[in-house]
Amino acid sequence: MQISARNSLLLKRSLGAVWHPCTQMKHHETLPMVPVARGAGCWLYDFDGGRYLDAISSWWVNLFGHSNPRINAALADQLGKLEHVLLAGCTHEPAVELSERLSRAAGGALGHCFYASDGASAVEIALKMSFHYWRNRGRPEKRRFVSLAGSYHGETLGALAVTDVALFRDTYAPLLMTASRVPSPDWRGAEQGESSFDYAVRRAQDLERHLVERHGETAALIVEPLVQGATGMAMYDAEYLRRARVLCDRYEVHLIADEIMTGFGRTGTFYAHEQAGITPDFLTLSKGLTGGYLPLSVVLTRDAIYEAFYDDAVTRGFLHSHSYTGNALACRAALATLAIFDEDGVIEENREKAARLTAAAARLAAHSRVRHFRSTGMIWAFEVDTTDGAFAREFSARALERELLLRPLGNTVYFMPPYVINDEEIGLLVDRTTELLDAFDA
Ligand SMILES: Cc1ncc(COP(=O)(O)O)c(C=O)c1O
């Protein structure tokens, strides 16, 4: 078989058999899909010698490149020992060690880890635990949740109820529990002359007004710390988190930090909430947790919450489960990922790399079509001035022609590359993105 024929055959078979996520399948009548034969570092390769720079880390999961030798070796070792065992009534070293390490990284105040597979399941768990905590403490009326305008917490029904992205939510709105929204501290909403700090303070006043009125029925506030991803990489000042923490304490409402996207160094610190000097009551993690290798998510909780479930009565316990909870291979991939953080001084090195990418993107940031060029840690985003409703799809297709895997969110283009991106790849990414915008101008 010709290699190029393998590409087209795979695409044909995929369209015939696979229902792809977050996709109107009919669009693939005209839009290209990428047949991926293998990955190495920041690159994905097709069967035809074609290559694509994974500038979005495969939906924000990959940290240290595809086919990373150190994570591969850890998985190969684990395969020879234990692939999986149920975590109810059994335990294993990778789950125990990972729990200890994640908790240590959060300063030790979040003492227990509850595992699931995907981000949305972790959000479901945090919501259920928060509600169940209040119930166990004799306050079952605290059963409502509040999230930020533009929030994204996943696609399952509970997670979607606290999500505020119309495209994903509106169709299923009749199925969702009622949740409240407060205005987002996204600094693009600031008045002229108002700093991002002052804007965060103003938006925290909205949160306070909400909690004054509704705290009696509110179980938890859920936030994406510092960067609201899926709504279009909305960034905000850490002051909002500081104030949210104070308000949640004052009004007896849990603070859930959904760090599924922002955790593991993405925003410049290991966990984003560190930048506010706070500790949440629940911390949800996934995506980068396994370095982008295997589905694994986790909810870390404060000891006082864990203790509220610790009882002789079965029903006061948290009886939630998933078959693959705490999968040994996934936990081992996570441990190998954490080892790379420790051994390579990743957070420090990323700081310098981020500064280099920002400097390299100066021409892009100044492009006539670009609005609100911004960055936080290893995330860069900007809006493209366009009225084209199909901009995101067209931009993605043209990016592939230039060896870039990019998926704008509406008219927001963002870079979230694997941390192993090198200077040559950084140059290629910003130069070709700038060329793409020039081509849209033409
Ligand atoms: C902040 C946040 N929470 C939850 C999720 C859902 O995670 P998953 O797609 O693994 O279900 C995402 C996914 O993008 C996310 O960004």
Coordinates of C-alpha atoms and ligand atoms in Angstrom, one line a residue:
M1 CA 0.0 0.0 0.0
Q2 CA 1.2 3.5 -0.8
I3 CA 1.8 5.5 2.3
S4 CA -0.4 8.4 1.1
A5 CA -3.2 5.8 0.5
R6 CA -2.9 4.9 4.2
N7 CA -3.7 8.5 5.2
S8 CA -6.8 8.6 3.1
L9 CA -8.0 5.1 4.0
L10 CA -7.7 5.9 7.7
L11 CA -9.8 9.0 7.3
K12 CA -12.4 7.2 5.3
R13 CA -12.6 4.4 7.9
S14 CA -12.7 6.9 10.7
L15 CA -15.7 8.8 9.2
G16 CA -17.4 5.5 8.7
A17 CA -16.9 4.2 12.3
V18 CA -15.9 6.9 14.8
W19 CA -18.2 9.6 16.2
H20 CA -15.7 12.3 16.9
P21 CA -16.0 14.6 20.0
C22 CA -17.1 18.2 19.9
T23 CA -17.6 18.0 16.1
Q24 CA -20.4 18.5 13.7
M25 CA -19.5 15.5 11.6
K26 CA -20.9 16.9 8.4
H27 CA -18.2 19.6 8.5
H28 CA -15.7 16.8 7.7
E29 CA -17.1 16.6 4.2
T30 CA -15.0 19.7 3.5
L31 CA -12.7 20.1 6.4
P32 CA -9.5 18.0 6.8
M33 CA -9.0 15.7 9.8
V34 CA -5.5 14.8 10.7
P35 CA -4.5 11.1 10.4
V36 CA -2.0 10.6 13.2
A37 CA 0.4 7.7 12.8
R38 CA 2.8 8.7 15.6
G39 CA 3.9 11.5 17.9
A40 CA 7.3 12.6 19.1
G41 CA 8.0 15.7 21.2
C42 CA 5.8 18.6 20.1
W43 CA 5.1 17.0 16.7
L44 CA 2.4 14.7 15.3
Y45 CA 3.2 12.8 12.1
D46 CA 0.8 11.3 9.5
F47 CA 1.6 8.2 7.4
D48 CA 2.7 10.5 4.6
G49 CA 5.7 12.2 6.2
G50 CA 3.4 15.2 7.0
R51 CA 3.9 16.8 10.4
Y52 CA 1.9 19.1 12.7
L53 CA 3.1 21.1 15.6
D54 CA 0.8 20.3 18.5
A55 CA 0.4 23.9 19.7
I56 CA -2.6 23.1 21.9
S57 CA -1.0 20.1 23.7
S58 CA -3.8 17.8 22.4
W59 CA -6.6 19.6 24.2
W60 CA -4.3 20.9 26.9
V61 CA -3.1 17.6 28.3
N62 CA 0.4 17.1 27.0
L63 CA 3.2 18.6 29.1
F64 CA 6.5 16.8 28.1
G65 CA 5.9 15.9 24.5
H66 CA 4.4 12.9 22.8
S67 CA 6.1 9.5 23.3
N68 CA 8.2 10.9 26.2
P69 CA 11.0 8.3 26.9
R70 CA 10.7 8.8 30.7
I71 CA 7.0 8.3 30.9
N72 CA 7.2 5.4 28.4
A73 CA 9.8 3.7 30.6
A74 CA 7.7 4.1 33.8
L75 CA 4.6 2.7 32.0
A76 CA 6.6 -0.3 30.6
D77 CA 7.8 -1.0 34.2
Q78 CA 4.3 -0.7 35.6
L79 CA 2.8 -3.0 32.9
G80 CA 5.0 -5.8 34.2
K81 CA 3.6 -5.3 37.8
L82 CA 0.0 -4.3 37.8
E83 CA -2.2 -2.8 35.2
H84 CA -5.4 -2.2 37.2
V85 CA -7.2 -3.3 40.3
L86 CA -10.4 -1.9 41.8
L87 CA -9.7 0.7 44.4
A88 CA -12.6 -0.3 46.7
G89 CA -11.3 -2.8 49.2
C90 CA -7.8 -2.8 47.5
T91 CA -5.0 -0.3 47.2
H92 CA -1.7 -0.1 45.4
E93 CA 1.6 1.8 45.6
P94 CA 1.1 4.2 42.6
A95 CA -2.3 5.5 44.0
V96 CA -0.9 5.9 47.5
E97 CA 2.3 7.6 46.4
L98 CA 0.5 9.9 43.9
S99 CA -2.0 11.0 46.6
E100 CA 0.8 11.8 49.0
R101 CA 2.7 13.8 46.4
L102 CA -0.3 15.8 45.1
S103 CA -1.3 16.6 48.6
R104 CA 2.3 17.7 49.5
A105 CA 2.3 19.9 46.4
A106 CA -0.8 21.6 47.7
G107 CA 0.9 22.4 51.0
G108 CA -0.6 19.5 52.9
A109 CA -4.0 21.0 53.7
L110 CA -5.8 18.9 51.2
G111 CA -5.2 15.5 52.8
H112 CA -7.2 13.0 50.7
C113 CA -7.5 12.3 47.0
F114 CA -10.5 10.8 45.3
Y115 CA -9.9 9.5 41.8
A116 CA -11.9 9.3 38.6
S117 CA -11.0 9.2 34.9
D118 CA -11.9 12.5 33.2
G119 CA -12.1 16.1 34.2
A120 CA -15.9 16.3 34.1
S121 CA -16.1 13.3 36.5
A122 CA -13.9 15.1 39.0
V123 CA -16.2 18.1 38.8
E124 CA -19.2 15.8 39.5
I125 CA -17.4 14.4 42.5
A126 CA -16.6 17.8 43.9
L127 CA -20.2 19.0 43.5
K128 CA -21.6 15.9 45.1
M129 CA -19.1 15.9 47.9
S130 CA -19.8 19.5 48.7
F131 CA -23.6 18.9 48.8
H132 CA -23.1 15.7 50.8
Y133 CA -20.8 17.4 53.3
W134 CA -23.5 20.0 54.1
R135 CA -26.1 17.3 54.4
N136 CA -23.9 15.3 56.8
R137 CA -23.5 18.5 58.8
G138 CA -27.3 18.9 59.1
R139 CA -27.6 21.6 56.4
P140 CA -29.3 19.8 53.4
E141 CA -30.7 23.1 52.2
K142 CA -27.2 24.1 51.0
R143 CA -27.5 22.5 47.6
R144 CA -27.0 25.2 45.0
F145 CA -23.8 26.1 43.2
V146 CA -22.5 29.3 41.8
S147 CA -20.0 29.7 39.0
L148 CA -18.5 32.5 37.0
A149 CA -20.0 33.9 33.7
G150 CA -18.2 32.1 30.9
S151 CA -17.2 29.2 33.1
Y152 CA -16.4 25.8 31.6
H153 CA -16.3 22.7 33.8
G154 CA -17.1 19.8 31.5
E155 CA -19.9 18.1 29.6
T156 CA -21.6 15.7 32.0
L157 CA -24.9 17.0 33.3
G158 CA -23.7 18.3 36.7
A159 CA -20.6 19.8 35.2
L160 CA -22.6 21.4 32.4
A161 CA -25.0 22.9 35.0
V162 CA -22.1 25.0 36.3
T163 CA -20.8 25.7 32.8
D164 CA -21.7 28.9 31.0
V165 CA -20.7 28.4 27.4
A166 CA -23.9 28.6 25.4
L167 CA -22.7 26.5 22.5
F168 CA -22.2 23.5 24.8
R169 CA -25.0 24.2 27.4
D170 CA -28.1 25.6 25.8
T171 CA -29.3 22.4 24.0
Y172 CA -29.2 20.5 27.2
A173 CA -30.5 23.3 29.5
P174 CA -33.8 21.5 30.2
L175 CA -31.9 18.6 31.7
L176 CA -29.7 20.7 34.0
M177 CA -30.1 21.5 37.7
T178 CA -30.4 25.2 38.4
A179 CA -27.1 27.0 39.2
S180 CA -26.3 30.7 39.6
R181 CA -23.7 32.8 37.8
V182 CA -21.8 35.8 38.9
P183 CA -20.0 38.2 36.6
S184 CA -16.5 37.1 35.6
P185 CA -13.4 39.1 36.6
D186 CA -12.0 38.6 33.0
W187 CA -10.0 41.9 32.7
R188 CA -11.2 42.5 29.2
G189 CA -14.4 43.7 30.8
A190 CA -12.5 46.5 32.7
E191 CA -13.4 50.2 32.1
Q192 CA -10.8 52.3 30.4
G193 CA -8.2 53.2 33.0
E194 CA -9.3 50.5 35.5
S195 CA -6.6 48.0 36.3
S196 CA -7.1 44.3 36.3
F197 CA -6.7 44.3 40.1
D198 CA -9.4 47.0 40.5
Y199 CA -11.7 45.2 38.2
A200 CA -11.2 41.9 40.2
V201 CA -12.1 43.9 43.3
R202 CA -15.2 45.2 41.6
R203 CA -16.3 41.8 40.5
A204 CA -15.7 40.3 43.9
Q205 CA -18.2 42.8 45.2
D206 CA -20.8 41.2 42.8
L207 CA -19.9 37.8 44.4
E208 CA -20.4 39.2 47.8
R209 CA -23.8 40.6 46.9
H210 CA -24.8 37.2 45.6
L211 CA -23.5 35.4 48.7
V212 CA -25.2 37.8 51.1
E213 CA -28.5 36.9 49.6
R214 CA -28.0 33.2 48.7
H215 CA -25.4 31.8 51.1
G216 CA -28.1 29.9 53.1
E217 CA -28.8 27.7 50.1
T218 CA -25.4 27.7 48.4
A219 CA -23.0 24.7 48.8
A220 CA -20.1 25.9 46.8
L221 CA -18.6 28.4 44.4
I222 CA -16.6 26.7 41.6
V223 CA -14.0 28.7 39.6
E224 CA -11.3 28.1 37.1
P225 CA -8.4 29.9 38.8
L226 CA -6.7 32.7 36.8
V227 CA -7.7 31.5 33.3
Q228 CA -11.2 30.5 32.1
G229 CA -10.2 28.2 29.3
A230 CA -13.0 27.1 27.0
T231 CA -14.8 30.4 27.0
G232 CA -11.8 31.8 25.2
M233 CA -8.8 32.0 27.6
A234 CA -10.3 34.8 29.8
M235 CA -7.6 35.9 32.2
Y236 CA -8.0 37.6 35.6
D237 CA -6.1 39.0 38.6
A238 CA -5.4 36.7 41.5
E239 CA -7.0 39.3 43.8
Y240 CA -10.4 37.8 42.8
L241 CA -9.4 34.4 44.2
R242 CA -8.1 36.0 47.4
R243 CA -11.4 37.8 47.9
A244 CA -13.4 34.8 46.9
R245 CA -11.6 32.8 49.6
V246 CA -12.4 35.4 52.2
L247 CA -16.1 35.6 51.1
C248 CA -16.5 31.8 51.0
D249 CA -15.2 31.6 54.6
R250 CA -17.3 34.4 55.8
Y251 CA -20.6 33.0 54.2
E252 CA -19.8 29.3 54.8
V253 CA -19.6 28.3 51.2
H254 CA -17.1 25.9 49.8
L255 CA -14.5 27.1 47.3
I256 CA -13.9 24.5 44.5
A257 CA -10.8 25.3 42.4
D258 CA -11.2 23.6 39.1
E259 CA -7.5 23.3 38.0
I260 CA -8.2 20.7 35.4
M261 CA -6.7 23.1 32.8
T262 CA -4.6 25.4 35.0
G263 CA -2.9 22.8 37.2
F264 CA 0.6 21.4 36.6
G265 CA 2.4 24.6 35.9
R266 CA 0.2 25.9 33.1
T267 CA -0.2 29.4 34.7
G268 CA 3.4 29.7 35.9
T269 CA 3.0 28.1 39.3
F270 CA 2.5 24.4 40.0
Y271 CA -1.2 25.1 41.0
A272 CA -2.7 28.4 39.8
H273 CA -4.4 29.1 43.2
E274 CA -0.9 29.4 44.7
Q275 CA -0.6 32.8 43.1
A276 CA -3.4 34.0 45.3
G277 CA -1.8 32.5 48.4
I278 CA -5.0 30.6 49.2
T279 CA -6.1 27.0 49.7
P280 CA -9.4 25.8 48.2
D281 CA -11.7 23.4 49.9
F282 CA -11.7 21.1 46.8
L283 CA -9.1 21.0 44.1
T284 CA -10.0 19.2 40.8
L285 CA -7.1 18.0 38.6
S286 CA -6.9 16.1 35.3
K287 CA -5.4 16.8 31.9
G288 CA -1.7 17.4 32.6
L289 CA -1.8 15.0 35.6
T290 CA -0.6 12.1 33.5
G291 CA 1.5 14.2 31.2
G292 CA -1.2 13.7 28.5
Y293 CA -0.9 9.9 28.5
L294 CA -3.9 8.3 30.2
P295 CA -7.3 9.5 31.5
L296 CA -7.1 10.2 35.2
S297 CA -8.6 12.8 37.3
V298 CA -8.6 13.5 41.0
V299 CA -10.4 15.6 43.7
L300 CA -8.3 16.7 46.7
T301 CA -10.3 17.7 49.8
R302 CA -9.6 19.4 53.1
D303 CA -9.4 17.1 56.1
A304 CA -12.4 18.7 57.7
I305 CA -14.5 17.7 54.7
Y306 CA -13.1 14.1 54.7
E307 CA -13.9 13.9 58.4
A308 CA -17.6 14.8 57.9
F309 CA -18.0 11.5 55.9
Y310 CA -16.0 9.4 58.4
D311 CA -18.8 7.5 60.4
D312 CA -20.3 4.2 61.2
A313 CA -23.3 4.9 58.9
V314 CA -22.6 3.7 55.4
T315 CA -24.8 6.4 53.8
R316 CA -22.7 9.1 55.4
G317 CA -19.8 7.8 53.4
F318 CA -19.1 8.9 49.8
L319 CA -20.3 6.0 47.8
H320 CA -19.5 7.4 44.4
S321 CA -17.3 5.1 42.2
H322 CA -16.0 4.5 38.7
S323 CA -14.7 1.1 37.5
Y324 CA -11.3 2.6 36.6
T325 CA -10.9 4.8 39.7
G326 CA -7.2 5.1 40.5
N327 CA -6.0 3.0 37.6
A328 CA -2.5 1.9 38.4
L329 CA -1.0 2.6 34.9
A330 CA -2.5 6.1 34.9
C331 CA -1.2 6.8 38.4
R332 CA 2.2 5.6 37.4
A333 CA 2.2 7.9 34.4
A334 CA 1.3 10.7 36.8
L335 CA 4.2 9.8 39.1
A336 CA 6.6 9.9 36.1
T337 CA 5.2 13.3 35.2
L338 CA 5.7 14.6 38.7
A339 CA 9.3 13.3 38.7
I340 CA 10.1 15.3 35.6
F341 CA 8.9 18.5 37.4
D342 CA 11.2 17.7 40.2
E343 CA 14.2 16.6 38.2
D344 CA 14.1 19.3 35.5
G345 CA 13.2 22.4 37.4
V346 CA 10.3 22.8 35.0
I347 CA 8.5 25.7 36.6
E348 CA 11.7 27.9 36.6
E349 CA 12.6 26.9 33.1
N350 CA 9.0 27.6 31.8
R351 CA 9.3 31.1 33.2
E352 CA 12.2 31.8 30.9
K353 CA 10.6 30.0 28.0
A354 CA 7.4 31.9 28.4
A355 CA 9.3 35.2 28.3
R356 CA 11.1 34.1 25.1
L357 CA 7.8 33.2 23.4
T358 CA 6.2 36.4 24.4
A359 CA 9.2 38.4 23.0
A360 CA 9.1 36.3 19.8
A361 CA 5.4 37.1 19.4
A362 CA 5.9 40.9 19.4
R363 CA 5.1 41.3 15.7
L364 CA 2.0 39.0 16.1
A365 CA 0.8 41.0 19.2
A366 CA 1.1 44.2 17.1
H367 CA -0.7 42.8 14.1
S368 CA -3.6 44.9 12.8
R369 CA -6.1 42.1 13.2
V370 CA -5.0 41.2 16.8
R371 CA -6.9 42.4 19.9
H372 CA -6.1 41.8 23.5
F373 CA -2.9 39.8 23.1
R374 CA -2.4 38.3 26.6
S375 CA -0.6 35.5 28.4
T376 CA -0.5 33.8 31.8
G377 CA 2.4 31.3 32.3
M378 CA 2.4 28.9 29.3
I379 CA -0.9 30.1 27.8
W380 CA -1.1 32.8 25.1
A381 CA -4.3 34.1 23.5
F382 CA -5.7 36.9 21.4
E383 CA -8.8 37.8 19.5
V384 CA -8.8 38.1 15.8
D385 CA -10.9 41.0 14.4
T386 CA -13.2 39.2 12.0
T387 CA -16.9 38.9 11.3
D388 CA -16.5 35.5 9.7
G389 CA -18.8 33.1 11.7
A390 CA -16.7 30.1 10.4
F391 CA -13.4 31.7 11.3
A392 CA -12.3 29.0 13.7
R393 CA -12.7 26.2 11.2
E394 CA -11.1 28.1 8.4
F395 CA -8.2 29.2 10.5
S396 CA -7.6 25.6 11.7
A397 CA -7.6 24.3 8.2
R398 CA -5.2 26.9 7.0
A399 CA -3.0 26.3 10.0
L400 CA -2.7 22.6 9.1
E401 CA -1.4 23.7 5.7
R402 CA 1.4 25.4 7.6
E403 CA 2.1 22.4 9.9
L404 CA 0.3 23.9 12.9
L405 CA -2.4 22.2 14.9
L406 CA -4.4 25.1 16.3
R407 CA -8.1 25.2 17.2
P408 CA -9.4 28.7 17.9
L409 CA -12.3 29.1 20.3
G410 CA -14.6 31.3 18.2
N411 CA -12.3 34.2 17.2
T412 CA -9.9 33.6 20.0
V413 CA -6.6 32.0 18.9
Y414 CA -4.5 30.5 21.6
F415 CA -1.2 28.7 22.1
M416 CA -0.8 26.2 24.8
P417 CA 2.2 24.2 23.7
P418 CA 3.9 21.3 25.4
Y419 CA 6.5 22.5 27.9
V420 CA 9.2 20.9 25.8
I421 CA 8.7 23.3 22.9
N422 CA 12.2 24.6 21.8
D423 CA 13.2 28.0 20.5
E424 CA 13.1 26.9 16.9
E425 CA 9.6 25.6 17.3
I426 CA 8.6 28.8 19.1
G427 CA 9.8 30.8 16.1
L428 CA 8.0 28.6 13.7
L429 CA 4.8 28.8 15.7
V430 CA 4.7 32.6 15.9
D431 CA 6.0 33.3 12.4
R432 CA 3.5 31.0 10.7
T433 CA 0.6 32.2 12.8
T434 CA 1.5 35.8 11.8
E435 CA 1.7 34.7 8.2
L436 CA -1.8 33.1 8.6
L437 CA -3.2 36.4 9.8
D438 CA -1.5 38.2 6.9
A439 CA -3.2 35.8 4.6
F440 CA -6.6 36.5 6.2
D441 CA -5.9 40.2 5.5
A442 CA -5.1 39.6 1.8
Ligands
LIG1 C1 -11.5 23.8 33.6 C2 -12.0 22.5 33.1 N1 -12.8 21.7 33.8 C3 -13.3 20.6 33.4 C4 -13.0 20.1 32.1 C5 -13.5 18.8 31.6 O1 -12.5 17.9 31.5 P1 -12.7 16.6 30.6 O2 -12.8 17.1 29.2 O3 -11.5 15.7 30.9 O4 -14.0 16.0 31.0 C6 -12.2 20.9 31.3 C7 -11.9 20.5 29.9 O5 -11.5 21.3 29.1 C8 -11.7 22.2 31.8 O6 -11.0 23.0 31.0

